[in-house]
Structure formats: structure tokens, C-alpha cells
Amino acid sequence: HDDHDDHDDHDDHTDEHHDDHDHSDAAYDPHLWLAPENALIWLDAIANAMAEIDPENADSYQANASEGAARIKAATEAAKSTLSAVQNRPLATSHDAFQYFEKAFELTLIGALSDGDDAAPGPARLAELRDHLAEEPPVCILTEPGTDARLLDAVAPEGTPRVALDPLGSDLPGGADLYPALIEDLATSIADCATQ
């Protein structure tokens, strides 16, 4: 998808919603599936590829893709509704893994502990982020399973709510509804945390 092939395209939105949250050029975010628009493009591409490989079942692939697209669109609308009240509320994250979700749902991320899983923050980064979050406290910190709570304790204002988000939806039931459920689950978790 052209809007997400080059990470620099994603950086363009930082001025609009995230004056202090800089998505580093070195921080390529591989979590492309967290943008429902990407999922819709892939769904269509997969159905077309399967129809080409197995033309006898082409109608089935296209019907399944249409049904899947309807589920994704419904989940996207539900997530937008869930998140509408918290779009302008400042959020922080343990690492910059939610850029596509953030952009898709117009969330306001003001800081990230690190740019990625393999980029441990140094003392200067921790001090900078601690000072920034003290000036502009987030209403919620988005973490992932395995996040080192001690690092968050070092930078986050005391008592800031946190929510652990699994971008893979590992605890959700598998099957055709996994992706729509993931989008709605992330939205609900973020909204619940940001309104505590």
C-alpha cells in the first residue's frame, strides 16, 4: 500500500497530532496490519491470487473476501466510535509499535520509550522522556507483553494508568473474526485506559 510502503510517509502526520512525538527514520514499524486499510488491500490481493491459482473456486474466494471486508469495515467503525472520546488525549507508549493504529484512529501519541523492540533506551533518552512526560503527562501508557516495568517507572508520572496491548491478538480466538476482534479489542483497551 503506497501510504505505508515508505516509513517517511507515516512521519508526515507527526506535525498534525504529535508535535513532540518524533517517529525516527530508523524506527521502521513493521506492524502494518494495525491499519485496517492495509488489511482490506491484502484481503483483496489474497482473494485475487487464490482465484487465479484455483479458478474453479474463484467465486468462493471473492465471496469470502467480501464478507471479510464487511467485518473489517464494521470493526473499524466500532473502533472509531469507541476511540472518538480519547483522540485528543495524550498517550505514551513503551515502544513505537502502534503507529499504523495511531494514524488510522487519529490518536495522540506524545512519546515512546524506545523506537522498537531491539532499541533499548539509554540514560539520556530516559531523562528526556521523563522530563517531557512530567510537562505533558499522558493519560495512559500503552505497553506490550514483556515490557520492562522498571523502565516505565523511571519515566512515567506516578499513578499513570497502563494497558498491555498485544498487537498479534494472541489471546483472541482464531478464525475469520480474529482480525476484526483485534481492532475492536485494541480500541476498547485504549479507551478504557485513557478514561480512567
GROMACS .gro file of C-alpha atoms in nm:
model
  196
    1HIS     CA    1   0.000   0.000   0.000
    2ASP     CA    2   0.160   0.324  -0.115
    3ASP     CA    3   0.074   0.518   0.200
    4HIS     CA    4   0.266   0.275   0.416
    5ASP     CA    5   0.543   0.137   0.197
    6ASP     CA    6   0.781   0.416   0.297
    7HIS     CA    7   0.804   0.496   0.666
    8ASP     CA    8   0.863   0.864   0.582
    9ASP     CA    9   0.503   0.889   0.461
   10HIS     CA   10   0.388   0.799   0.809
   11ASP     CA   11   0.612   1.066   0.959
   12ASP     CA   12   0.414   1.338   0.779
   13HIS     CA   13   0.134   1.316   1.035
   14THR     CA   14   0.358   1.395   1.328
   15ASP     CA   15   0.321   1.769   1.285
   16GLU     CA   16  -0.056   1.750   1.289
   17HIS     CA   17  -0.111   1.547   1.605
   18HIS     CA   18   0.225   1.483   1.764
   19ASP     CA   19   0.443   1.790   1.787
   20ASP     CA   20   0.675   1.625   2.040
   21HIS     CA   21   0.646   1.264   1.926
   22ASP     CA   22   0.908   1.208   1.656
   23HIS     CA   23   0.894   0.882   1.464
   24SER     CA   24   1.263   0.830   1.391
   25ASP     CA   25   1.362   0.741   1.036
   26ALA     CA   26   1.549   0.447   1.189
   27ALA     CA   27   1.234   0.320   1.355
   28TYR     CA   28   1.060   0.129   1.080
   29ASP     CA   29   0.733   0.000   1.218
   30PRO     CA   30   0.659  -0.350   1.083
   31HIS     CA   31   0.310  -0.358   1.239
   32LEU     CA   32   0.138  -0.270   0.909
   33TRP     CA   33  -0.162  -0.489   0.985
   34LEU     CA   34  -0.273  -0.247   1.257
   35ALA     CA   35  -0.411  -0.018   0.984
   36PRO     CA   36  -0.743  -0.166   0.870
   37GLU     CA   37  -0.699  -0.008   0.526
   38ASN     CA   38  -0.392  -0.230   0.477
   39ALA     CA   39  -0.588  -0.538   0.584
   40LEU     CA   40  -0.855  -0.459   0.325
   41ILE     CA   41  -0.595  -0.428   0.050
   42TRP     CA   42  -0.430  -0.757   0.150
   43LEU     CA   43  -0.764  -0.934   0.173
   44ASP     CA   44  -0.846  -0.834  -0.184
   45ALA     CA   45  -0.499  -0.929  -0.310
   46ILE     CA   46  -0.515  -1.270  -0.139
   47ALA     CA   47  -0.860  -1.345  -0.282
   48ASN     CA   48  -0.744  -1.249  -0.632
   49ALA     CA   49  -0.430  -1.460  -0.602
   50MET     CA   50  -0.627  -1.761  -0.476
   51ALA     CA   51  -0.882  -1.720  -0.755
   52GLU     CA   52  -0.601  -1.720  -1.010
   53ILE     CA   53  -0.444  -2.034  -0.863
   54ASP     CA   54  -0.777  -2.212  -0.818
   55PRO     CA   55  -1.022  -2.066  -1.075
   56GLU     CA   56  -1.289  -2.331  -1.001
   57ASN     CA   57  -1.336  -2.179  -0.654
   58ALA     CA   58  -1.285  -1.815  -0.753
   59ASP     CA   59  -1.642  -1.719  -0.660
   60SER     CA   60  -1.592  -1.865  -0.313
   61TYR     CA   61  -1.271  -1.670  -0.255
   62GLN     CA   62  -1.433  -1.347  -0.370
   63ALA     CA   63  -1.742  -1.406  -0.153
   64ASN     CA   64  -1.526  -1.478   0.150
   65ALA     CA   65  -1.321  -1.166   0.082
   66SER     CA   66  -1.637  -0.955   0.055
   67GLU     CA   67  -1.767  -1.095   0.383
   68GLY     CA   68  -1.429  -1.040   0.549
   69ALA     CA   69  -1.412  -0.682   0.420
   70ALA     CA   70  -1.758  -0.611   0.563
   71ARG     CA   71  -1.644  -0.745   0.904
   72ILE     CA   72  -1.328  -0.534   0.896
   73LYS     CA   73  -1.521  -0.220   0.798
   74ALA     CA   74  -1.774  -0.279   1.077
   75ALA     CA   75  -1.493  -0.333   1.331
   76THR     CA   76  -1.319  -0.018   1.208
   77GLU     CA   77  -1.634   0.190   1.255
   78ALA     CA   78  -1.689   0.041   1.600
   79ALA     CA   79  -1.327   0.119   1.695
   80LYS     CA   80  -1.360   0.476   1.567
   81SER     CA   81  -1.670   0.521   1.778
   82THR     CA   82  -1.500   0.372   2.084
   83LEU     CA   83  -1.193   0.593   2.045
   84SER     CA   84  -1.367   0.916   1.944
   85ALA     CA   85  -1.373   1.049   2.300
   86VAL     CA   86  -0.999   0.996   2.354
   87GLN     CA   87  -0.850   1.108   2.023
   88ASN     CA   88  -0.708   1.429   2.168
   89ARG     CA   89  -0.596   1.279   2.498
   90PRO     CA   90  -0.217   1.235   2.524
   91LEU     CA   91  -0.091   0.876   2.521
   92ALA     CA   92   0.261   0.739   2.561
   93THR     CA   93   0.393   0.400   2.461
   94SER     CA   94   0.669   0.168   2.568
   95HIS     CA   95   0.785   0.138   2.208
   96ASP     CA   96   0.671   0.282   1.881
   97ALA     CA   97   0.471  -0.019   1.761
   98PHE     CA   98   0.129   0.138   1.718
   99GLN     CA   99   0.199   0.399   1.451
  100TYR     CA  100  -0.042   0.250   1.197
  101PHE     CA  101  -0.319   0.208   1.453
  102GLU     CA  102  -0.246   0.557   1.585
  103LYS     CA  103  -0.280   0.711   1.239
  104ALA     CA  104  -0.585   0.507   1.140
  105PHE     CA  105  -0.776   0.616   1.450
  106GLU     CA  106  -0.627   0.965   1.491
  107LEU     CA  107  -0.478   0.902   1.833
  108THR     CA  108  -0.237   1.141   2.003
  109LEU     CA  109   0.087   0.968   2.099
  110ILE     CA  110   0.325   1.211   2.268
  111GLY     CA  111   0.622   0.989   2.343
  112ALA     CA  112   0.776   0.645   2.316
  113LEU     CA  113   1.025   0.484   2.550
  114SER     CA  114   1.206   0.333   2.250
  115ASP     CA  115   1.168   0.320   1.875
  116GLY     CA  116   1.145  -0.057   1.858
  117ASP     CA  117   1.185  -0.391   2.033
  118ASP     CA  118   1.559  -0.400   1.971
  119ALA     CA  119   1.624  -0.035   2.060
  120ALA     CA  120   1.682  -0.012   2.434
  121PRO     CA  121   1.667   0.348   2.556
  122GLY     CA  122   1.984   0.494   2.702
  123PRO     CA  123   2.007   0.717   3.009
  124ALA     CA  124   1.982   1.038   2.803
  125ARG     CA  125   1.664   0.914   2.631
  126LEU     CA  126   1.511   0.812   2.963
  127ALA     CA  127   1.587   1.152   3.117
  128GLU     CA  128   1.450   1.336   2.814
  129LEU     CA  129   1.130   1.135   2.813
  130ARG     CA  130   1.086   1.166   3.191
  131ASP     CA  131   1.110   1.546   3.164
  132HIS     CA  132   0.874   1.554   2.866
  133LEU     CA  133   0.611   1.339   3.034
  134ALA     CA  134   0.636   1.545   3.351
  135GLU     CA  135   0.550   1.857   3.147
  136GLU     CA  136   0.278   1.686   2.941
  137PRO     CA  137   0.156   1.383   3.137
  138PRO     CA  138  -0.008   1.108   2.935
  139VAL     CA  139  -0.349   0.981   3.041
  140CYS     CA  140  -0.240   0.625   2.959
  141ILE     CA  141   0.074   0.435   2.868
  142LEU     CA  142   0.041   0.163   2.604
  143THR     CA  143   0.267  -0.133   2.671
  144GLU     CA  144   0.315  -0.475   2.521
  145PRO     CA  145   0.360  -0.814   2.685
  146GLY     CA  146   0.715  -0.833   2.817
  147THR     CA  147   0.765  -0.457   2.865
  148ASP     CA  148   1.014  -0.384   3.142
  149ALA     CA  149   0.801  -0.208   3.404
  150ARG     CA  150   1.113  -0.066   3.571
  151LEU     CA  151   1.191   0.146   3.266
  152LEU     CA  152   0.836   0.280   3.262
  153ASP     CA  153   0.858   0.351   3.635
  154ALA     CA  154   1.169   0.559   3.565
  155VAL     CA  155   0.994   0.793   3.319
  156ALA     CA  156   0.620   0.787   3.379
  157PRO     CA  157   0.446   1.015   3.625
  158GLU     CA  158   0.344   0.811   3.928
  159GLY     CA  159  -0.004   0.662   3.901
  160THR     CA  160  -0.030   0.690   3.521
  161PRO     CA  161  -0.261   0.409   3.406
  162ARG     CA  162  -0.105   0.146   3.180
  163VAL     CA  163  -0.257  -0.106   2.946
  164ALA     CA  164  -0.081  -0.406   2.791
  165LEU     CA  165  -0.174  -0.442   2.425
  166ASP     CA  166  -0.094  -0.747   2.216
  167PRO     CA  167  -0.070  -0.639   1.851
  168LEU     CA  168  -0.097  -1.004   1.749
  169GLY     CA  169  -0.417  -1.076   1.941
  170SER     CA  170  -0.261  -1.394   2.082
  171ASP     CA  171  -0.537  -1.438   2.342
  172LEU     CA  172  -0.823  -1.391   2.095
  173PRO     CA  173  -0.997  -1.688   1.932
  174GLY     CA  174  -0.857  -1.779   1.591
  175GLY     CA  175  -1.066  -1.784   1.277
  176ALA     CA  176  -1.231  -1.540   1.042
  177ASP     CA  177  -1.320  -1.296   1.320
  178LEU     CA  178  -0.968  -1.270   1.467
  179TYR     CA  179  -0.867  -0.952   1.284
  180PRO     CA  180  -1.191  -0.758   1.342
  181ALA     CA  181  -1.182  -0.869   1.706
  182LEU     CA  182  -0.822  -0.748   1.736
  183ILE     CA  183  -0.910  -0.400   1.608
  184GLU     CA  184  -1.205  -0.370   1.846
  185ASP     CA  185  -1.011  -0.516   2.140
  186LEU     CA  186  -0.724  -0.269   2.097
  187ALA     CA  187  -0.968   0.021   2.072
  188THR     CA  188  -1.161  -0.083   2.383
  189SER     CA  189  -0.844  -0.137   2.586
  190ILE     CA  190  -0.701   0.202   2.490
  191ALA     CA  191  -1.029   0.386   2.553
  192ASP     CA  192  -1.076   0.218   2.892
  193CYS     CA  193  -0.722   0.309   2.998
  194ALA     CA  194  -0.740   0.667   2.867
  195THR     CA  195  -1.064   0.741   3.054
  196GLN     CA  196  -0.959   0.613   3.399
   0.00000   0.00000   0.00000
